Short mmCIF file of C-alpha atoms in Angstrom, two decimals:
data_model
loop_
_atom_site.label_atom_id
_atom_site.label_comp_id
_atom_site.label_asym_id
_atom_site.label_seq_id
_atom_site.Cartn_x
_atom_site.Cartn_y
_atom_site.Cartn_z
CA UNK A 1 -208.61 -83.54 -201.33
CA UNK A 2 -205.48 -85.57 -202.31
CA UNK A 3 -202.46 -85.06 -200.01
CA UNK A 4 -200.15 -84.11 -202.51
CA UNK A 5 -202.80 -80.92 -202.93
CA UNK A 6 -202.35 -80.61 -199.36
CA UNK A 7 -198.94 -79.78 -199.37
CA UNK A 8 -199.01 -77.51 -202.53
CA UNK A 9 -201.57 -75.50 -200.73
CA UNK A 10 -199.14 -75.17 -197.85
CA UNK A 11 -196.11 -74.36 -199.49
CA UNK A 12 -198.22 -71.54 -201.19
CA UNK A 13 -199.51 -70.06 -197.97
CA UNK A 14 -196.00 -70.37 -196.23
CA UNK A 15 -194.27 -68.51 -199.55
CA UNK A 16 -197.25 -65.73 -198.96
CA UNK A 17 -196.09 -65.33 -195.48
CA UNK A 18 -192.59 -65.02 -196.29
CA UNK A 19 -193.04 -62.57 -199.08
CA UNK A 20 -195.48 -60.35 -196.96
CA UNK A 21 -192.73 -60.48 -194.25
CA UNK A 22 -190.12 -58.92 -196.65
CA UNK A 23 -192.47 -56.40 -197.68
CA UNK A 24 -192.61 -55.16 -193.87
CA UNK A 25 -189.26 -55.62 -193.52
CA UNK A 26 -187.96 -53.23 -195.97
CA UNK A 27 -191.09 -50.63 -195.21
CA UNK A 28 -189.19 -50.46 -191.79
CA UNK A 29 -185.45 -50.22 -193.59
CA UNK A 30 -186.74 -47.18 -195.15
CA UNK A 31 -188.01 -44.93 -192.04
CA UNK A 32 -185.98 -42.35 -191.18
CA UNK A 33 -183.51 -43.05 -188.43
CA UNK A 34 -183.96 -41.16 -185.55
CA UNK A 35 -182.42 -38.00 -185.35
CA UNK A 36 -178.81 -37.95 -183.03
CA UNK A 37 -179.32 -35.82 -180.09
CA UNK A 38 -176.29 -32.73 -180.61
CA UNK A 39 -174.11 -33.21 -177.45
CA UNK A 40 -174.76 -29.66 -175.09
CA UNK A 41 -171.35 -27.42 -175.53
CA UNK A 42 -170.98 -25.23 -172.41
CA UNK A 43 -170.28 -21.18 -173.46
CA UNK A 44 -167.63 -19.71 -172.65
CA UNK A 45 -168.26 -17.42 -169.54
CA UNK A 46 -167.46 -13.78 -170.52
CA UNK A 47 -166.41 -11.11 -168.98
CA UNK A 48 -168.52 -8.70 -167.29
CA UNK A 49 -168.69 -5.41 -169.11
CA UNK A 50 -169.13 -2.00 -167.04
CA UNK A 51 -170.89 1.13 -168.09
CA UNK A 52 -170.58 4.61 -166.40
CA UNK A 53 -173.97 5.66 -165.13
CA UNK A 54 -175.30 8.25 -167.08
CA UNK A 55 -175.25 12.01 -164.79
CA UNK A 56 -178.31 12.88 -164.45
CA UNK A 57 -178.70 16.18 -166.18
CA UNK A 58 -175.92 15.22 -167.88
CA UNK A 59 -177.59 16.27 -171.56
CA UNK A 60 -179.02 19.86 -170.46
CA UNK A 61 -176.47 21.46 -172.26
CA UNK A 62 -177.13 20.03 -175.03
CA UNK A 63 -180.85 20.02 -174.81
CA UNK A 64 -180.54 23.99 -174.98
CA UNK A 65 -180.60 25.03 -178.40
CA UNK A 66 -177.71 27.32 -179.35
CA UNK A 67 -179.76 30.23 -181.07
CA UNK A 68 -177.96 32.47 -183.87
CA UNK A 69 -175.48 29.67 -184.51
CA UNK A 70 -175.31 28.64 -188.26
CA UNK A 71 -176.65 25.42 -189.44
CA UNK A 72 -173.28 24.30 -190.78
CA UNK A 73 -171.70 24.85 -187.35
CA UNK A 74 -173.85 23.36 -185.41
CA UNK A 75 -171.79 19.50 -186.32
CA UNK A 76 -168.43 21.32 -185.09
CA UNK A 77 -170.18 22.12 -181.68
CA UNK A 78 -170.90 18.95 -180.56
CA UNK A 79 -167.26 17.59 -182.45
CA UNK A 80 -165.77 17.71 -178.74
CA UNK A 81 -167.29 16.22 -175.51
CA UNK A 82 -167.71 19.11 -173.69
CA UNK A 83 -167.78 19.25 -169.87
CA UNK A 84 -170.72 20.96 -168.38
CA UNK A 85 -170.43 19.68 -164.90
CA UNK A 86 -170.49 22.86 -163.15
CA UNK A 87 -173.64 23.40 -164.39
CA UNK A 88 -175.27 20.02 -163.19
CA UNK A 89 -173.39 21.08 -159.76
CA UNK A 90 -175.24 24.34 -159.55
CA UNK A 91 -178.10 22.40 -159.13
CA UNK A 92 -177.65 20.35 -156.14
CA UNK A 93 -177.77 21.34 -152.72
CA UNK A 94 -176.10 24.80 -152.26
CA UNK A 95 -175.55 25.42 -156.13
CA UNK A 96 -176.44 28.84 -157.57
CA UNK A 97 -179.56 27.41 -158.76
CA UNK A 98 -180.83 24.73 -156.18
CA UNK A 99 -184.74 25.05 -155.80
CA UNK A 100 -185.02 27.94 -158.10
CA UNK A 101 -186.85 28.08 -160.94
CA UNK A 102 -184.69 28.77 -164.03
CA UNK A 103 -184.86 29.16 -168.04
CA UNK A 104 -182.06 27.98 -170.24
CA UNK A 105 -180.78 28.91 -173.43
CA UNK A 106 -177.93 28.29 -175.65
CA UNK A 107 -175.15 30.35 -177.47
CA UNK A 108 -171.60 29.62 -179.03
CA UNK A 109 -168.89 31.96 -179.26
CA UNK A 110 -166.20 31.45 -181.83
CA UNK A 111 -162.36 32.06 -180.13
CA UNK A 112 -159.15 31.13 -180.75
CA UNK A 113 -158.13 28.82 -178.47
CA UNK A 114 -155.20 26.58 -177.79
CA UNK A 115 -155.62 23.10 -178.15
CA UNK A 116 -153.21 19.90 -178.55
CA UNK A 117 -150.44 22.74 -178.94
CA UNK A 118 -151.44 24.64 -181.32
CA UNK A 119 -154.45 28.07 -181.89
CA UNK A 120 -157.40 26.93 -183.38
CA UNK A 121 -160.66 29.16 -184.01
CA UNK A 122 -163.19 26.71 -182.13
CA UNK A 123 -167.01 27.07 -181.97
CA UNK A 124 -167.52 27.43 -178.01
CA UNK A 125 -171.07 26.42 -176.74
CA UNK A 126 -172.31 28.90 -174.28
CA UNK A 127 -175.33 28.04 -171.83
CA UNK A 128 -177.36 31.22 -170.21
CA UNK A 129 -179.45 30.64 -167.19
CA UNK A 130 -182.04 33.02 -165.79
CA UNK A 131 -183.58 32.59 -162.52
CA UNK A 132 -187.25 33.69 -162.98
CA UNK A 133 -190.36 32.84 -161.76
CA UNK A 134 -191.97 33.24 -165.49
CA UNK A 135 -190.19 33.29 -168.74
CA UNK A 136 -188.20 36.20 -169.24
CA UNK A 137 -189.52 36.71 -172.60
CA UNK A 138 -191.43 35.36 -175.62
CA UNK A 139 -189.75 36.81 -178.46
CA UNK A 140 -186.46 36.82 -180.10
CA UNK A 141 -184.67 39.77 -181.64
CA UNK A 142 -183.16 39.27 -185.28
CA UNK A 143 -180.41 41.67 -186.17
CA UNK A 144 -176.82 41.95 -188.10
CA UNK A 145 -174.83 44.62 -189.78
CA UNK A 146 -176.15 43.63 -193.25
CA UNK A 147 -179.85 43.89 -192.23
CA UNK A 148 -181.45 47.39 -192.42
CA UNK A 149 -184.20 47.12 -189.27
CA UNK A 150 -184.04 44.71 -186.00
CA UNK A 151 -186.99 42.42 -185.46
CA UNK A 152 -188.48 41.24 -182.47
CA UNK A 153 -190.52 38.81 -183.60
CA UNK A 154 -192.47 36.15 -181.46
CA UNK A 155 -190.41 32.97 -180.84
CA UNK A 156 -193.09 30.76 -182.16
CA UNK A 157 -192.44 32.37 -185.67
CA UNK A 158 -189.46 31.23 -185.84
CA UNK A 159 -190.14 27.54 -183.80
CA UNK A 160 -188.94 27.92 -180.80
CA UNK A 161 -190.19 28.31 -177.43
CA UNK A 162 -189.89 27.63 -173.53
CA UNK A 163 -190.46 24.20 -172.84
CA UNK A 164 -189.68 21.73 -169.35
CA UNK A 165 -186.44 19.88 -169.19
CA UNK A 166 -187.15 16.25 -167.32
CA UNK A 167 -184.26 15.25 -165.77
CA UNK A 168 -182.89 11.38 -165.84
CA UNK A 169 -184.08 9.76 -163.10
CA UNK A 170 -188.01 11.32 -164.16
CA UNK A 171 -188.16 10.51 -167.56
CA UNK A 172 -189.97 6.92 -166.87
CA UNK A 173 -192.23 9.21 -164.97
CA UNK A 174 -195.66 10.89 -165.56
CA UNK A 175 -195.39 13.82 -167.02
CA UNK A 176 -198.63 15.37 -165.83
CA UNK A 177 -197.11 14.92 -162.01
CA UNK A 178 -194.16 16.55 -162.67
CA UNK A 179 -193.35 19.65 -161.14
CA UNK A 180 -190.80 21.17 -163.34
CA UNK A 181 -187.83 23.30 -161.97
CA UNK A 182 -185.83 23.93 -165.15
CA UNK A 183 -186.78 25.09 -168.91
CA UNK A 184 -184.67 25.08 -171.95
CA UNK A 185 -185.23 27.34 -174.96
CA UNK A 186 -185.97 24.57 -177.82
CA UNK A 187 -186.35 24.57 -181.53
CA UNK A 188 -187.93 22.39 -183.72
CA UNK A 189 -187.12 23.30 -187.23
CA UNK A 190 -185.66 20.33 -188.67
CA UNK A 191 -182.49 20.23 -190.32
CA UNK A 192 -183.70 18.43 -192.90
CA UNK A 193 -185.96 20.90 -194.21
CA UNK A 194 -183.68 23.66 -194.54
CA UNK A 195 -182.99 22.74 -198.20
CA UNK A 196 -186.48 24.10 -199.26
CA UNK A 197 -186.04 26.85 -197.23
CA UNK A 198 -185.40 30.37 -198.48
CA UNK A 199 -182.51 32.27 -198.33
CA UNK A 200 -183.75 35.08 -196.05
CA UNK A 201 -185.72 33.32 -194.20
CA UNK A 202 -182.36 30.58 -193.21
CA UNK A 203 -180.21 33.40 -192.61
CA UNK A 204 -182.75 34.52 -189.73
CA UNK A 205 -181.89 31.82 -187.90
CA UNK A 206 -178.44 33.09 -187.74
CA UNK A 207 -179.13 36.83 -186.64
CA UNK A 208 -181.38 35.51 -183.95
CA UNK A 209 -180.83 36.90 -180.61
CA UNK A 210 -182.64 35.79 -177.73
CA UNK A 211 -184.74 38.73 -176.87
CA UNK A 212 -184.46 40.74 -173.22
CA UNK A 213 -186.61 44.05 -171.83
CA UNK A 214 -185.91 45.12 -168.66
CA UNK A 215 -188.54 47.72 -168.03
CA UNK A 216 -186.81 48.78 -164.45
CA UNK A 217 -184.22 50.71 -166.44
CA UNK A 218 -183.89 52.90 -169.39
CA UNK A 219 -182.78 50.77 -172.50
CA UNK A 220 -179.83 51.48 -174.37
CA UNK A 221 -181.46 52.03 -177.27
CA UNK A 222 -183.95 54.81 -175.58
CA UNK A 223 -180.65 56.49 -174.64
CA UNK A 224 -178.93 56.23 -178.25
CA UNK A 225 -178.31 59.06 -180.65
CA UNK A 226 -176.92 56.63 -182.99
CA UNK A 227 -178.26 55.50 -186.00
CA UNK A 228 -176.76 52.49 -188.66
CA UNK A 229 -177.14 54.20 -192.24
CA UNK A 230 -177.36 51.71 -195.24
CA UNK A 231 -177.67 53.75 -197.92
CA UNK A 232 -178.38 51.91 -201.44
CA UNK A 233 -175.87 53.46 -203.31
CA UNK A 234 -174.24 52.75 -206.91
CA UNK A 235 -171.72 50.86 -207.30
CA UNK A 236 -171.86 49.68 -204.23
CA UNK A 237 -173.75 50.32 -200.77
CA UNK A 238 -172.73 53.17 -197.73
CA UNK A 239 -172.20 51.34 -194.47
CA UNK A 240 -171.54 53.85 -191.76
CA UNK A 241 -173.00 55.32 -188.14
CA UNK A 242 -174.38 58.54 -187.51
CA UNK A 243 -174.90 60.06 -184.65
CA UNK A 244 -177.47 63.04 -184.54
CA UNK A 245 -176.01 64.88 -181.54
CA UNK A 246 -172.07 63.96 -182.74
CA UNK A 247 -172.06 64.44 -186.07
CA UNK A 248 -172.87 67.58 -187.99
CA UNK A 249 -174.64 66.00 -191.42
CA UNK A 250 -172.84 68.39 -194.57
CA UNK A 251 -169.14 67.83 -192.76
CA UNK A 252 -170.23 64.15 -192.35
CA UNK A 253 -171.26 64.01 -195.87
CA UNK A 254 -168.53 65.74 -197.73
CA UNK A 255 -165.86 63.54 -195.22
CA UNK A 256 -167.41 60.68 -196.96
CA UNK A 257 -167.46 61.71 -200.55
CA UNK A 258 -163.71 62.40 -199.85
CA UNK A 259 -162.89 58.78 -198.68
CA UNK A 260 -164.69 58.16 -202.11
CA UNK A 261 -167.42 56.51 -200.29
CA UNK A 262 -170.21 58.49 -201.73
CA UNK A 263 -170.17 59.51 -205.27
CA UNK A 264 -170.84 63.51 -205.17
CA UNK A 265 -174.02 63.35 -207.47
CA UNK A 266 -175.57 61.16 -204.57
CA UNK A 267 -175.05 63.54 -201.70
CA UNK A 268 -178.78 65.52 -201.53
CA UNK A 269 -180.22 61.91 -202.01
CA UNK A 270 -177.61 60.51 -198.95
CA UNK A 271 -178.24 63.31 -196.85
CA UNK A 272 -182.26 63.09 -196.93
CA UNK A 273 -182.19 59.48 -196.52
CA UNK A 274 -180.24 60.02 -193.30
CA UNK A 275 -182.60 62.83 -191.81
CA UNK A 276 -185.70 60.11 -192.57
CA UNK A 277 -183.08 57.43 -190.30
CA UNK A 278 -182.85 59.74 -187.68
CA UNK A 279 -186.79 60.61 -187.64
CA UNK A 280 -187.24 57.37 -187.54
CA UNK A 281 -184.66 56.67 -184.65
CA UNK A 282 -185.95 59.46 -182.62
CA UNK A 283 -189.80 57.98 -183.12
CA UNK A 284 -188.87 54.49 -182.20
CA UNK A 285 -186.52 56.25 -178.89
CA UNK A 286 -189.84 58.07 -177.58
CA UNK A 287 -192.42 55.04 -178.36
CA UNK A 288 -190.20 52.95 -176.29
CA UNK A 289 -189.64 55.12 -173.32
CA UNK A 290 -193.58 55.41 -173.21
CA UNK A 291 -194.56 51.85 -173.58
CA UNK A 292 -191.91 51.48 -170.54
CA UNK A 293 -193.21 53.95 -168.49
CA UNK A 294 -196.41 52.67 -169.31
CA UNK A 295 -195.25 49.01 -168.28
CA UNK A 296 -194.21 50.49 -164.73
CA UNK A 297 -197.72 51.65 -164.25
CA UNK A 298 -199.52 48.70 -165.08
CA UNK A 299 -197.26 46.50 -163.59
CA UNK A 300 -198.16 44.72 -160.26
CA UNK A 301 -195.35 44.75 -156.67
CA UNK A 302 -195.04 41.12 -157.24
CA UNK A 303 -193.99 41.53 -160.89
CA UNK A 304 -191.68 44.46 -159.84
CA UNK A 305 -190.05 42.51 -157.67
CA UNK A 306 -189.52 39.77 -159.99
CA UNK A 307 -187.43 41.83 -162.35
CA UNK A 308 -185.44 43.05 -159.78
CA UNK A 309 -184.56 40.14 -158.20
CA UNK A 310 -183.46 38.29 -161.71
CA UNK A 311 -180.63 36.89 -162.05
CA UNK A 312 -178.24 35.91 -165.04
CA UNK A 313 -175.67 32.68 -164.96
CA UNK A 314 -173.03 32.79 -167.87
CA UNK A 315 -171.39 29.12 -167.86
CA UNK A 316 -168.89 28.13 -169.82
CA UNK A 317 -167.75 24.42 -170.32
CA UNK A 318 -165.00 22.81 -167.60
CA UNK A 319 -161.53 21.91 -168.78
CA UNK A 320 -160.88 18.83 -169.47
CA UNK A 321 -157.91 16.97 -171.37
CA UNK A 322 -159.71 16.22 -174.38
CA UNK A 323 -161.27 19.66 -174.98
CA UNK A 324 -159.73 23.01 -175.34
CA UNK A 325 -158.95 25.67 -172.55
CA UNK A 326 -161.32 28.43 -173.05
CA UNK A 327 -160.42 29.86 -169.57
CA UNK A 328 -159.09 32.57 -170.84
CA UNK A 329 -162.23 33.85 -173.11
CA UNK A 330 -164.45 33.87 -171.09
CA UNK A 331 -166.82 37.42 -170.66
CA UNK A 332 -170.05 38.42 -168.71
CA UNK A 333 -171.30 39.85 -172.24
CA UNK A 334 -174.45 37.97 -172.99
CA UNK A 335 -175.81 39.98 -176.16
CA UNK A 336 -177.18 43.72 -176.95
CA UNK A 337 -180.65 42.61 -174.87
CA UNK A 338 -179.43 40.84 -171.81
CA UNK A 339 -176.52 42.83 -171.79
CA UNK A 340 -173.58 41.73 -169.24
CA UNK A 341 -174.71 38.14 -166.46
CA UNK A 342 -174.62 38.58 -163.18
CA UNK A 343 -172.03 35.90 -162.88
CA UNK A 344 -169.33 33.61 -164.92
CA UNK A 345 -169.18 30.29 -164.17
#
């Protein structure tokens, strides 16, 4: 090979290497540069935040449902933080109610009360405790002035029923290892479902009365010569009482057709519909005296006892500065079954 080939050759080679070179070069230029490592910024140290440990029956009032109170007041109950300390307290050592076993339930009692200086008619919740060894009853008693019989019905009819209240400090307990002390009266008909409900049947809830028979002593009602008269009448209804041993029926119905209460044309038709009330009043007076006397005959020492020795707790919420003073409401009177509690608190 000539030498000037030589060099040609070379150059070539040398230009190849140089080009290749480049080619690297700019494969390099376009990698991503490495990402710039953000500089740590220190937090600003807040301040610790304090919360008031919860009581630990703290929400037993609330967990006692407030039977016969309307659906659309049952909002304006809870609209205040009511204080039912003395309650918890009862509990503890040398409450009214350490150790014993005792069945809650719930009430309100509209009163005018003074609050934030002026009288307001305020929804007051009400919690009833009955120191029992077994539930005092299963049933509940539905009754008003516009219904024409009482019920007694069985709670579970209308959703309710007896069931344990688990304090706090056990609820991240096991259940089965509990052994409970205190049960609440509890519903669970949902709120919810109320719009498909019927009429008669909603309003129930709102005569409910939690239901009471003390077979150690004659019932008022065995005793009662009374009987409520609705009498279907046109244009409108009769509301009135009538008392068999009182009342002499022709002066009672003539008094009434005076008043222009009863139109005269109705007054045979008035007057046998009240002798069928007061058959029927009579009939229901002797049935129940038997079924109690039968009661005390079947009924064992230990369950005689237990009646004797129960006990009723009326307790109204504490004053405090953010809720009304119902000091001066408060009354024993429980309702027609339980009649008057053996103690206000």
């Amino acid at each position: 090979m000539k030498k000037g080939a030589k060099r040609k050759a070379a150059s070539q080679k040398q230009e190849e290497n140089e080009v290749k070179a480049s080619q690297e070069s700019q494969k390099e230029n376009l990698k991503p540069l490495p990402k710039a490592k953000r500089a740590k910024t220190s937090k600003p140290q807040s301040q610790p935040e304090f919360f008031e440990d919860k009581r630990n029956l703290e929400d037993l009032w609330k967990a006692a449902f407030p039977v016969g109170t309307e659906w659309d007041q049952l909002d304006s109950v809870y609209q205040f933080n009511w204080n039912f300390s003395n309650l918890e307290d009862a509990f503890e050592d040398g409450g009214k109610l350490y150790g014993k076993k005792v069945y809650l339930f719930g009430c309100t009692e509209p009163q005018l009360v003074p609050y934030k200086g002026e009288n307001k008619v305020i929804c007051i919740p009400v919690v009833v405790a009955v120191v029992s060894p077994f539930p005092p009853s299963d049933k509940i008693g539905i009754n008003s002035v516009q219904r024409e019989a009482e019920e007694i019905v069985s709670m579970k009819q209308m959703k309710m029923d007896w069931i344990p209240y688990i304090p706090l400090e056990k609820r991240d307990s096991q259940v089965d290892r509990l052994i409970f002390q205190i049960f609440i009266l509890s519903c669970t008909q949902r709120r919810v479902a109320l719009k498909q409900m019927k009429i008669d049947r909603l309003k129930k809830y709102e005569y409910c009365l939690p239901y009471f028979y003390q077979p150690l002593k004659e019932d008022e009602l065995e005793q009662s010569t009374e009987v409520q008269i609705i009498f279907p009448a046109e244009p409108k209804p009769v509301f009135c009482e009538f008392d068999w041993e009182l009342d002499e029926l022709e002066e009672f119905t003539d008094k009434l057709i005076e008043e222009d209460e009863l139109d005269k044309d109705q007054k045979n038709a008035f007057k046998e519909f009240v002798k069928e009330k007061v058959r029927e009043a009579k009939k229901a007076n002797r049935q129940a005296r038997e079924a109690r006397k039968k009661a005390l005959e079947e009924m064992s020492q230990e369950t005689k006892a237990a009646f004797e020795n129960m006990r009723f707790y009326k307790f109204y919420p504490v004053q405090t500065p953010d809720t009304p003073d119902v000091s001066n409401v408060k009354a024993p009177f429980i309702n027609r079954y339980y009649g008057k509690a053996h103690e206000i608190l």
